[in-house]
Coordinates of C-alpha atoms in Angstrom, one line a residue:
X45 CA 0.6 -14.9 3.0
X46 CA 0.1 -18.6 5.8
X47 CA 2.8 -19.8 7.2
X48 CA 5.3 -17.7 9.8
X49 CA 8.5 -18.7 11.0
X50 CA 9.5 -16.5 14.1
X51 CA 13.3 -16.9 15.0
X52 CA 14.7 -15.5 18.4
X53 CA 18.4 -15.9 19.4
X54 CA 20.9 -13.5 20.8
X55 CA 24.5 -11.3 19.6
X56 CA 26.1 -8.7 20.3
X57 CA 27.2 -8.9 16.7
X58 CA 23.8 -8.3 14.9
X59 CA 26.1 -6.3 11.8
X60 CA 27.6 -9.3 11.3
X61 CA 24.0 -10.8 11.7
X62 CA 23.1 -8.7 8.9
X63 CA 26.2 -8.8 6.7
X64 CA 24.9 -13.2 7.0
X65 CA 21.2 -12.3 6.1
X66 CA 21.9 -10.2 3.0
X67 CA 24.6 -12.9 1.7
X68 CA 21.3 -15.5 1.9
X69 CA 19.8 -12.9 0.1
X70 CA 22.1 -12.5 -2.7
X71 CA 23.0 -16.2 -2.7
X72 CA 19.4 -18.2 -2.8
X73 CA 18.0 -15.2 -4.9
X74 CA 15.6 -16.8 -8.4
X75 CA 15.4 -20.3 -5.6
X76 CA 14.3 -19.2 -2.7
X77 CA 10.3 -19.6 -1.2
X78 CA 9.9 -16.8 1.5
X79 CA 8.2 -13.4 0.2
X80 CA 9.1 -11.3 3.6
X81 CA 11.5 -11.2 6.3
X82 CA 11.6 -8.4 9.3
X83 CA 14.8 -8.0 11.7
X84 CA 14.0 -6.4 15.0
X85 CA 15.9 -5.7 18.7
X86 CA 14.0 -5.8 22.1
X87 CA 14.3 -2.3 23.5
X88 CA 14.6 -3.8 26.8
X89 CA 17.6 -6.1 25.6
X90 CA 19.6 -5.0 22.4
X91 CA 21.3 -8.4 22.4
X92 CA 17.6 -10.0 21.6
X93 CA 17.1 -10.5 18.3
X94 CA 14.1 -11.4 16.6
X95 CA 13.1 -12.1 12.7
X96 CA 10.1 -13.0 11.2
X97 CA 9.9 -14.5 7.8
X98 CA 7.2 -14.9 6.6
X99 CA 6.4 -17.7 3.5
X100 CA 3.0 -18.7 1.4
X101 CA 2.7 -22.1 2.4
X102 CA 4.1 -24.3 5.1
X103 CA 5.5 -26.3 2.4
X104 CA 7.3 -23.0 1.0
X105 CA 8.6 -23.1 4.0
X106 CA 9.9 -26.2 3.8
X107 CA 11.5 -26.0 0.6
X108 CA 13.4 -22.8 1.8
X109 CA 14.7 -24.6 4.8
X110 CA 16.1 -27.2 2.4
X111 CA 18.1 -24.8 0.2
X112 CA 22.2 -25.8 1.2
X113 CA 22.5 -22.6 0.9
X114 CA 20.1 -21.6 3.8
X115 CA 21.9 -24.3 6.3
X116 CA 24.5 -22.7 5.0
X117 CA 23.4 -19.2 6.9
X118 CA 21.6 -21.3 10.0
X119 CA 25.6 -22.9 10.2
X120 CA 27.0 -18.9 10.1
X121 CA 24.4 -18.2 12.8
X122 CA 24.7 -20.4 15.3
X123 CA 28.3 -19.5 15.1
X124 CA 27.3 -15.6 16.0
X125 CA 25.0 -15.9 18.6
X126 CA 25.2 -16.5 21.9
X127 CA 22.8 -19.4 22.5
X128 CA 21.2 -22.1 20.4
X129 CA 18.9 -19.5 18.5
X130 CA 15.3 -21.2 18.2
X131 CA 12.1 -21.3 15.5
X132 CA 8.3 -21.0 16.4
X133 CA 6.1 -22.2 13.1
X134 CA 3.0 -19.7 13.2
X135 CA 0.0 -21.0 10.8
X136 CA -1.6 -17.7 10.1
X137 CA -4.9 -17.5 10.8
X138 CA -5.6 -13.6 10.5
X139 CA -3.7 -11.0 8.8
X140 CA -5.6 -7.4 7.7
X141 CA -3.9 -4.8 6.9
X142 CA -5.7 -2.1 8.1
X143 CA -4.4 0.5 5.7
X144 CA -6.5 -1.3 2.8
X145 CA -9.8 -1.5 4.9
X146 CA -9.0 2.8 5.1
X147 CA -8.9 3.4 1.7
X148 CA -11.4 1.3 0.6
X149 CA -13.7 3.4 3.0
X150 CA -12.2 6.2 1.5
X151 CA -13.4 5.7 -2.0
X152 CA -17.3 4.8 -0.6
X153 CA -17.0 7.7 1.3
X154 CA -16.2 9.5 -1.8
X155 CA -19.2 8.1 -3.5
X156 CA -22.2 8.4 -0.9
X157 CA -25.2 9.9 -2.2
X158 CA -26.2 13.1 -0.2
X159 CA -23.9 15.3 1.9
X160 CA -20.3 14.8 1.8
X161 CA -19.1 12.9 4.5
X162 CA -17.2 14.8 6.8
X163 CA -13.8 12.5 6.1
X164 CA -12.0 13.3 9.0
X165 CA -12.1 9.9 10.6
X166 CA -10.1 9.1 7.1
X167 CA -7.8 12.3 6.2
X168 CA -5.5 13.7 8.4
X169 CA -6.5 17.8 9.3
X170 CA -3.4 18.8 6.7
X171 CA -4.1 16.4 3.8
X172 CA -2.3 16.9 0.9
X173 CA -3.4 16.1 -2.2
X174 CA -1.6 16.1 -5.9
X175 CA -4.2 15.9 -9.0
X176 CA -3.2 16.7 -12.0
X177 CA -6.8 18.3 -12.6
X178 CA -5.1 21.5 -10.3
X179 CA -2.9 23.8 -11.6
X180 CA -1.3 23.2 -7.5
X181 CA -0.7 20.6 -4.4
X182 CA -4.5 21.2 -2.1
X183 CA -3.5 21.3 1.7
X184 CA -6.5 21.1 4.0
X185 CA -8.5 19.3 4.9
X186 CA -11.5 21.6 4.3
X187 CA -10.2 22.6 0.3
X188 CA -9.5 18.8 0.0
X189 CA -13.7 18.5 0.5
X190 CA -13.9 21.0 -1.8
X191 CA -12.1 19.6 -4.1
X192 CA -14.3 16.5 -3.8
X193 CA -17.3 18.1 -3.5
X194 CA -16.5 19.7 -7.1
X195 CA -15.8 16.2 -9.3
X196 CA -19.9 15.5 -6.8
X197 CA -20.7 18.7 -8.4
X198 CA -20.7 18.1 -11.7
X199 CA -20.7 13.6 -11.7
X200 CA -22.8 10.8 -10.2
X201 CA -19.9 8.9 -10.1
X202 CA -19.3 5.4 -8.0
X203 CA -15.8 4.2 -7.4
X204 CA -14.8 -0.1 -8.2
X205 CA -11.3 -0.7 -7.0
X206 CA -9.6 -3.1 -8.0
X207 CA -6.0 -3.9 -6.4
X208 CA -4.6 -2.1 -3.4
X209 CA -1.4 -3.1 -2.2
X210 CA 0.3 -1.6 0.7
X211 CA 3.5 -1.2 2.3
X212 CA 5.1 0.3 5.1
X213 CA 2.9 3.6 5.4
X214 CA 1.9 3.8 1.8
X215 CA -0.7 1.9 -0.3
X216 CA -1.6 2.3 -3.8
X217 CA -5.0 1.9 -5.2
X218 CA -6.1 1.0 -9.2
X219 CA -9.6 2.3 -9.6
X220 CA -12.0 2.0 -12.0
X221 CA -14.7 5.5 -12.1
X222 CA -18.1 5.1 -13.9
X223 CA -20.1 8.5 -14.1
X224 CA -23.2 10.1 -15.2
X225 CA -22.2 13.9 -16.0
X226 CA -25.2 16.0 -14.7
X227 CA -22.9 19.5 -14.0
X228 CA -20.5 21.9 -15.7
X229 CA -17.2 20.4 -15.3
X230 CA -14.1 22.4 -16.3
X231 CA -16.5 24.7 -18.5
X232 CA -18.3 21.4 -20.0
X233 CA -21.9 22.3 -19.9
X234 CA -23.7 18.7 -18.4
X235 CA -24.1 16.6 -21.4
X236 CA -26.1 13.6 -19.5
X237 CA -23.0 10.8 -20.7
X238 CA -22.6 7.8 -19.3
X239 CA -18.0 8.2 -18.9
X240 CA -15.7 5.7 -16.7
X241 CA -12.4 6.6 -16.5
X242 CA -9.5 4.5 -14.9
X243 CA -6.4 5.7 -12.6
X244 CA -4.6 5.3 -9.2
X245 CA -4.2 6.5 -6.1
X246 CA -1.1 6.6 -4.6
X247 CA -1.8 7.3 -0.2
X248 CA 0.9 8.4 2.4
X249 CA 0.1 7.3 6.5
X250 CA 0.7 9.1 9.3
X251 CA 1.4 7.8 12.5
X252 CA -2.2 8.0 13.6
X253 CA -2.9 5.4 11.3
X254 CA -5.3 8.9 9.0
X255 CA -4.1 9.6 5.4
X256 CA -1.9 12.7 5.2
X257 CA -1.2 12.6 1.0
X258 CA -2.8 11.6 -2.1
X259 CA -0.9 11.4 -5.5
X260 CA -3.8 10.9 -8.4
X261 CA -3.4 9.6 -11.6
X262 CA -5.8 9.5 -14.2
X263 CA -7.3 9.1 -17.7
X264 CA -8.3 13.0 -18.3
X265 CA -7.8 13.9 -21.5
X266 CA -10.2 10.1 -22.3
X267 CA -13.1 11.8 -19.2
X268 CA -12.7 15.0 -22.0
X269 CA -13.0 13.1 -25.4
X270 CA -16.1 11.6 -24.0
X271 CA -17.3 14.6 -22.6
X272 CA -17.2 15.9 -26.5
X273 CA -14.9 18.6 -25.2
X274 CA -12.0 17.8 -28.5
X275 CA -14.8 17.4 -30.5
X276 CA -13.6 20.0 -33.0
X277 CA -10.0 19.6 -32.3
X278 CA -10.8 16.0 -34.0
X279 CA -12.4 17.4 -37.1

C-alpha cells in the first residue's frame, strides 16, 4: 500500500450510502484498482462519515476515479450528503501491521537457543493451541510451553517464515522448519538425521495484541518418514 484516499462527508442516510457502495463494488468488479476500503462513523457525531480507500499507487487511484461507475457513485453520494464530501490524498510513508511482527517474533522465540523464553509477552495466559500431533487441544500458557519444550527437547531447529498474511484479528504464516533429530520423538529414538517440514499456522489475537489461539498444519507424515519410522511399513 502506497496511497490512501480519505473521504469525509455528513449524512443521516448511512444505510443508503452503504447500498451505494455495494453497487459500486458490484459494477466495477474486475476493473477497479482500490484494494481495501473502510467506512467508519464518528463516535461523537454519527452523521460524520469517514471512508478510507487504499490503492497500490496514486496512478491506480486516478485510474479508479476515471471509471464511469465511480463518477455515477460520486454523484449519488453527493445527493445523500448534507454537504459536499471532502477528499484528502495521502502518500503512505509508514505502513506496519503489528500482528505480523508478533508472529515473526513468536517463531524466533520458539527456536531460541538455551532455555525457552517465558512467551508471556506474546501469548495470552489462556491461549489455545490446536495441533494434529496432539489428540486434544492444548490450553493455557504453561501447557503450551510444555508442548514447545517437547519439540525443543527432541530437535535442534529453526524456522524460515516465508509469508505472513494478516487481516483483522487473525494472521496466517507459511513456514519451513529445518531440524536435527537429537532425542526421542513420539517413540522414535534419536537418529541424528537432518529433517525438514513445511506447514502453516493460523493465529488469532486478542484485544491486548497477544496471541490467543493457534491452529497448526504441518507435514507430520513426511517428518516421520524422514525419521525412518515408516521404513517397515514401506517394505
